[in-house]
Amino acid sequence: MGVIRKITKQEKNAKITVKHPTLKQATHNDIKTTIYIKSSTPFVSGIKRINKFLNDLHKRKKDPQFQCIVLLGMGKATEKTMALGSYFAEEKGKRLEIRTKSVDVIDEYIAEGDDNNSVVDDRDKETSLKKRSLSGIEIKIYP
Amino acid sequence: MAVQQSANKGGKKQYNKNQIQKRQRIYNARSIRAEAIIASSSNKDKSTNDLSESGSMLNVDKFINSRQFEIKELQLAMHRSKVSGSTRVFQALPRRLRRRTASHNIKRIPKRMRNRALREMMKNDQERTGANSTKPRHGLTSKALYKAKMSIKLLRLASKSKSMKLALPNEVSASKNRVRQKIRTLQRLIKDGKRHKKNISKLNNVMGSYDNVGVNTLAKIPRGRPKYVKRQLKFTWLPTHVWNAKRSHMIKRWGYQIPWSATQKCFKMTHRIGSNVATSDGTLCMDTSYLGTIIINAKEGEAEQLKETISKLTNSRGVNSKYYKSKKLFQGLIHSPVDGNILGPGEVIWVDEVSVLLRLHPTVFGNVFSHLLTLTNSLKIQDARFSISSITLTGAESLTALTSVLRSTSKSESFEQLKLVSNVTDCNVLPQNLNFGFTAIDPRHFGSPKKIKHGKDQLNIDEVMKLQTNEPKTEIYETLSKLLSQSGRTESYKGQLTMKELNKRRHKMVHADSNVADNGIIPFEKGKDPEIPLYIYKREESNDWVILLPWFWHLPLWYQLNRIPRMYNIGLRQFQQLQYENSKLYFPDDYPFTEAGSIENAVYKRETSRSKWEGKPSGKRVNFSKIKNIHNTKIPSLKGEIGDFFSCDWRFLQVLRNGVSYLSRDGKSLAMINPNRTTQFDQGAKRLIEVVNDLFELSKDLEVENLTIPRSKLPICLSTNSDREPKLVRTKEDICNIPLSVLPVRCKYVERGHMKDNARIYEIPKEHEKYWKEKRNGTFRPDGKLFHDEKTPLVEVYNLIGFISSGAYDLSIGGSCGTGFVDESHFINSKDKYVLVRNVGSNQYRLALLNKLII
């Protein structure tokens, strides 16, 4: 099942019931140095949060991996992530490291053959999973 | 004395030598050096003379260096004064780890600090509490001594009979019997046990574990140890009661004693760990054994009957192929099998076609169970309230925590799956309704929790997708049927060891072998050691994991789980908070359309806040009846706040909404008052309903109990998709007879303000729409800030459409939010998603965004 199948037209039109988030396997130190930017994150709140994380960096392990703040944003939030990064580069003179990324997410579709019964609620229908790739950006801000 | 006199006279206080030294130390620590002079003197080139009394230009680098030096000095001084203030080592501990007894018992201090703590105690000549400090013996009268000895004797005999694997007879656990009677019974039991008499029922372990299940009847309430029998007469203890009673505030509700909230403040912590946030780095755990479990097995050829029963209970949702064939967890509303009313939330897990597991709230349990008892000729009903217990875990590390205290007894595919995803910190990425089932070894085999080590390479998303397709169904099925059968649970207790025996084994293991295998885990011996059937499933609705396990295995797992760092215990209050932050309803507080919820709202919460309000002196409490400028038009029958002040007054809303649709039937216009006459009565001395004012008189009448006005049992009902046709209010009697159909909603303030419980929701009148539209986009002051304090146009009282059942500040969105219910007809009539919300006892209206909730 690991092979990616070709998407049929029927599957393309299938109804998504659940959009799952990205896979996260963060350690304690990761959590305290990583910020996920949403498209709804206010810009100034983002700045305040990054500043707070930068101030707390000295508490982290003395591993070079954890001596910077990682901003992650994908899809619609990519632009906002870049804007936050460039604020810290231009206004605060921080060193940045920018990387583009490709992120996989899972969608749950209503399984074939189960979408005819319109009486049943969508959440009571059986679902099948499908992978979707998104592009995102990772910005490391060094103190 | 002389010192005091001088102090009274207002002279300077005299310090002793010690105090002077201390003051000097603080003074030194706080002094901050500045560089200005040094900077100029270090500059050898006098001719530039860049720092003079009159002030002159500076070089950029010198200026920056000087400021840098000052900042460093300031930081140093802050650090110094912080260090100089601290006196005892345990003050350095974080708040969560501080113990009051740490000042005289060094065992309360972490090991690395103990030496310093000892030195500090020696310095102060402090008395120490040791391990074997004995309490002084008090003189007892002979009668009191006899009494004390008897109760000790009873406990000794009970523990002896337990270690002889004898089942505790009913006479001992019954509370009415006298101590001497109990002792006599136990002595006889032990005597018979020694002679191996045949009629004696023996357990299969020395821990006293047995399967307490009621087949086609209610299970007996477990009394636990004879010592604690009398404390559980009315309210049963959960397996972790003693543990939780030390660490949480408990409440007595629904026949159980349930942890309400942890003793330490944990509001923000609960949000940070349990809510759906990426910063979560721990686990919250709760003993949810108070949720009643029912196992239903269909007798041969009666599978259809079972399907029908479940269909009736879940309003035909629970038998869809997703749940019935694919065996996914069903979470939804449970309907009364008798009249179809909604009882509350529940869970249904299909094991196979002929057996099913129900998990119900205690308020719902009795109703459903008594109905099921009428079906015993075709179904076998097991009351497993006290034979299957559950633990609920939330937070990013819940799976990591589980895998660090659980190991499967043999090679298990389901456990491999659990291990695979145990590093995932965001459970939402996993497919819906994921479940695991395997037999585990006794968690006490671990010396301490051991994390499972993962390889360097990260988990692939394809592997996560495989979880759903490669589900080890047979293995999960086997474990689940073991867990749900009486013999399976009894089998799991076979050879359950005491702590003493386990420690003996660990001791032997450590000494036999210098390089201890398995990280200090006592090796599992197949056939000899017990195997615990475990079922773990993910709940989408509340975003948590539930572990089902046999009742007497609860405590061993619980103890081990709570040794994991960053594992915190929570109670019902925190569960309510998490449901609120998840935009989900919490039973029973947010279920006013059920009987339990309406009692919670209209009786318990209302009476507590009313008595709290009445306890205050009249000058220091809100005078609800004298609040001005709430509504546009003043009505003679209403003064101040509307409805009940201390609850969501659903009856009031029903009368008002139904009454308004009655008054405006056939396109009649709505009149507030009849200026010519007061309220009128018909021939039967019943009130005529002609204007809005009459509705409030009617709702006042309803409060007077001896008036026989026909009324529906519950004022509101949940609107369902099945009957789209809203019931029309045609006659006067219908006003209180037809329950108002409501929809659950989530309100979020657009601007500032703080929503509270019982807040009133109003629709925006047509004539004010333009004003509020402008407000939504923001009205600003000349200084660029939002303008909040302008006077808003007032609504009419009949614009009331609903109540907020739980409103607070939501940390996950950084604003005020509330869950509530509004009249369904509002959604039909108005496309606008904005409403006005007003707190009880205030006349301030705030704009809020309305979202429908699906339950």
mmCIF file of C-alpha atoms in Angstrom, chain B residues 218-341:
data_model
loop_
_atom_site.group_PDB
_atom_site.id
_atom_site.type_symbol
_atom_site.label_atom_id
_atom_site.label_comp_id
_atom_site.label_asym_id
_atom_site.label_seq_id
_atom_site.Cartn_x
_atom_site.Cartn_y
_atom_site.Cartn_z
ATOM 1 C CA LEU B 218 -26.748 -4.589 39.044
ATOM 2 C CA ALA B 219 -23.255 -5.342 40.324
ATOM 3 C CA LYS B 220 -22.553 -5.219 44.027
ATOM 4 C CA ILE B 221 -20.938 -1.999 45.121
ATOM 5 C CA PRO B 222 -17.316 -2.721 46.026
ATOM 6 C CA ARG B 223 -16.439 -1.815 49.576
ATOM 7 C CA GLY B 224 -12.748 -2.408 49.252
ATOM 8 C CA ARG B 225 -10.781 -3.003 52.413
ATOM 9 C CA PRO B 226 -12.754 -3.574 55.635
ATOM 10 C CA LYS B 227 -11.107 -0.483 57.082
ATOM 11 C CA TYR B 228 -12.856 1.828 54.625
ATOM 12 C CA VAL B 229 -16.278 0.189 54.460
ATOM 13 C CA LYS B 230 -18.102 2.827 56.446
ATOM 14 C CA ARG B 231 -16.726 5.666 54.350
ATOM 15 C CA GLN B 232 -18.358 4.355 51.192
ATOM 16 C CA LEU B 233 -21.909 3.880 52.335
ATOM 17 C CA LYS B 234 -23.427 6.461 50.036
ATOM 18 C CA PHE B 235 -20.670 7.282 47.601
ATOM 19 C CA THR B 236 -18.459 4.646 46.071
ATOM 20 C CA TRP B 237 -14.751 5.168 45.768
ATOM 21 C CA LEU B 238 -12.898 4.966 42.493
ATOM 22 C CA PRO B 239 -9.867 2.645 42.418
ATOM 23 C CA THR B 240 -7.532 5.616 42.831
ATOM 24 C CA HIS B 241 -9.546 7.261 45.577
ATOM 25 C CA VAL B 242 -6.874 7.380 48.257
ATOM 26 C CA TRP B 243 -4.267 8.579 45.785
ATOM 27 C CA ASN B 244 -6.563 11.275 44.440
ATOM 28 C CA ALA B 245 -7.874 12.370 47.815
ATOM 29 C CA LYS B 246 -4.318 13.381 48.722
ATOM 30 C CA ARG B 247 -3.822 15.381 45.542
ATOM 31 C CA SER B 248 -7.209 16.654 44.403
ATOM 32 C CA HIS B 249 -10.371 18.220 45.660
ATOM 33 C CA MET B 250 -13.083 15.579 45.485
ATOM 34 C CA ILE B 251 -16.782 15.949 44.878
ATOM 35 C CA LYS B 252 -19.566 13.563 45.743
ATOM 36 C CA ARG B 253 -21.848 13.242 42.756
ATOM 37 C CA TRP B 254 -23.821 10.545 41.008
ATOM 38 C CA GLY B 255 -23.009 7.919 43.631
ATOM 39 C CA TYR B 256 -19.260 8.297 43.296
ATOM 40 C CA GLN B 257 -16.507 10.361 44.785
ATOM 41 C CA ILE B 258 -14.840 11.923 41.812
ATOM 42 C CA PRO B 259 -11.759 14.145 41.627
ATOM 43 C CA TRP B 260 -12.966 17.649 40.861
ATOM 44 C CA SER B 261 -9.738 19.547 40.466
ATOM 45 C CA ALA B 262 -6.101 19.107 41.375
ATOM 46 C CA THR B 263 -5.113 20.830 44.618
ATOM 47 C CA GLN B 264 -2.457 22.901 42.930
ATOM 48 C CA LYS B 265 -3.498 25.651 40.566
ATOM 49 C CA CYS B 266 -3.588 24.210 37.096
ATOM 50 C CA PHE B 267 -5.740 26.337 34.801
ATOM 51 C CA LYS B 268 -2.995 27.465 32.442
ATOM 52 C CA MET B 269 -1.135 24.185 32.723
ATOM 53 C CA THR B 270 -4.239 22.288 31.637
ATOM 54 C CA HIS B 271 -4.563 24.553 28.644
ATOM 55 C CA ARG B 272 -0.906 24.266 27.734
ATOM 56 C CA ILE B 273 -0.782 20.499 27.917
ATOM 57 C CA GLY B 274 -4.260 19.221 27.273
ATOM 58 C CA SER B 275 -5.655 21.669 24.786
ATOM 59 C CA ASN B 276 -5.078 21.309 21.107
ATOM 60 C CA VAL B 277 -1.846 23.302 20.982
ATOM 61 C CA ALA B 278 1.564 22.606 19.528
ATOM 62 C CA THR B 279 3.353 23.604 22.732
ATOM 63 C CA SER B 280 2.024 20.645 24.665
ATOM 64 C CA ASP B 281 4.870 18.637 26.198
ATOM 65 C CA GLY B 282 3.253 16.486 28.827
ATOM 66 C CA THR B 283 0.269 14.380 29.709
ATOM 67 C CA LEU B 284 -2.844 14.833 31.784
ATOM 68 C CA CYS B 285 -4.460 11.804 33.294
ATOM 69 C CA MET B 286 -7.768 11.213 34.945
ATOM 70 C CA ASP B 287 -9.444 8.245 36.537
ATOM 71 C CA THR B 288 -12.682 7.923 34.574
ATOM 72 C CA SER B 289 -13.894 4.717 36.174
ATOM 73 C CA TYR B 290 -17.052 6.492 37.272
ATOM 74 C CA LEU B 291 -18.337 6.099 33.717
ATOM 75 C CA GLY B 292 -20.528 3.029 33.786
ATOM 76 C CA THR B 293 -19.761 0.140 31.463
ATOM 77 C CA ILE B 294 -22.401 -2.242 30.177
ATOM 78 C CA ILE B 295 -21.564 -5.312 28.117
ATOM 79 C CA ILE B 296 -24.386 -6.781 26.091
ATOM 80 C CA ASN B 297 -24.109 -10.219 24.560
ATOM 81 C CA ALA B 298 -26.847 -11.502 22.319
ATOM 82 C CA LYS B 299 -27.934 -15.075 22.831
ATOM 83 C CA GLU B 300 -27.816 -17.393 19.857
ATOM 84 C CA GLY B 301 -29.738 -16.147 16.864
ATOM 85 C CA GLU B 302 -30.666 -12.890 18.554
ATOM 86 C CA ALA B 303 -28.142 -10.637 16.823
ATOM 87 C CA GLU B 304 -30.935 -8.661 15.196
ATOM 88 C CA GLN B 305 -32.491 -7.898 18.552
ATOM 89 C CA LEU B 306 -29.184 -6.503 19.769
ATOM 90 C CA LYS B 307 -28.816 -4.375 16.647
ATOM 91 C CA GLU B 308 -32.282 -3.032 17.119
ATOM 92 C CA THR B 309 -31.631 -2.170 20.759
ATOM 93 C CA ILE B 310 -28.486 -0.247 19.925
ATOM 94 C CA SER B 311 -30.247 1.424 17.030
ATOM 95 C CA LYS B 312 -32.952 2.593 19.400
ATOM 96 C CA LEU B 313 -30.422 3.832 21.935
ATOM 97 C CA THR B 314 -28.397 5.828 19.428
ATOM 98 C CA ASN B 315 -31.268 7.026 17.247
ATOM 99 C CA SER B 316 -30.203 4.609 14.479
ATOM 100 C CA ARG B 317 -26.754 6.170 14.211
ATOM 101 C CA GLY B 318 -24.784 3.496 16.062
ATOM 102 C CA VAL B 319 -25.609 0.707 13.621
ATOM 103 C CA ASN B 320 -24.160 2.348 10.517
ATOM 104 C CA SER B 321 -21.602 0.195 8.792
ATOM 105 C CA LYS B 322 -18.765 2.424 10.057
ATOM 106 C CA TYR B 323 -19.526 1.298 13.576
ATOM 107 C CA TYR B 324 -21.258 -2.033 13.068
ATOM 108 C CA LYS B 325 -18.998 -3.561 10.421
ATOM 109 C CA SER B 326 -15.748 -1.645 10.767
ATOM 110 C CA LYS B 327 -15.926 -1.663 14.579
ATOM 111 C CA LYS B 328 -15.086 2.010 14.993
ATOM 112 C CA LEU B 329 -15.905 3.781 18.205
ATOM 113 C CA PHE B 330 -19.269 5.497 18.229
ATOM 114 C CA GLN B 331 -19.524 8.680 20.276
ATOM 115 C CA GLY B 332 -22.828 10.446 20.290
ATOM 116 C CA LEU B 333 -26.092 11.127 22.002
ATOM 117 C CA ILE B 334 -27.854 8.298 23.785
ATOM 118 C CA HIS B 335 -31.629 8.345 23.486
ATOM 119 C CA SER B 336 -34.027 6.903 25.954
ATOM 120 C CA PRO B 337 -35.294 3.576 24.590
ATOM 121 C CA VAL B 338 -38.695 4.224 26.111
ATOM 122 C CA ASP B 339 -39.720 7.632 24.833
ATOM 123 C CA GLY B 340 -36.822 8.609 22.563
ATOM 124 C CA ASN B 341 -35.758 11.609 24.640
#
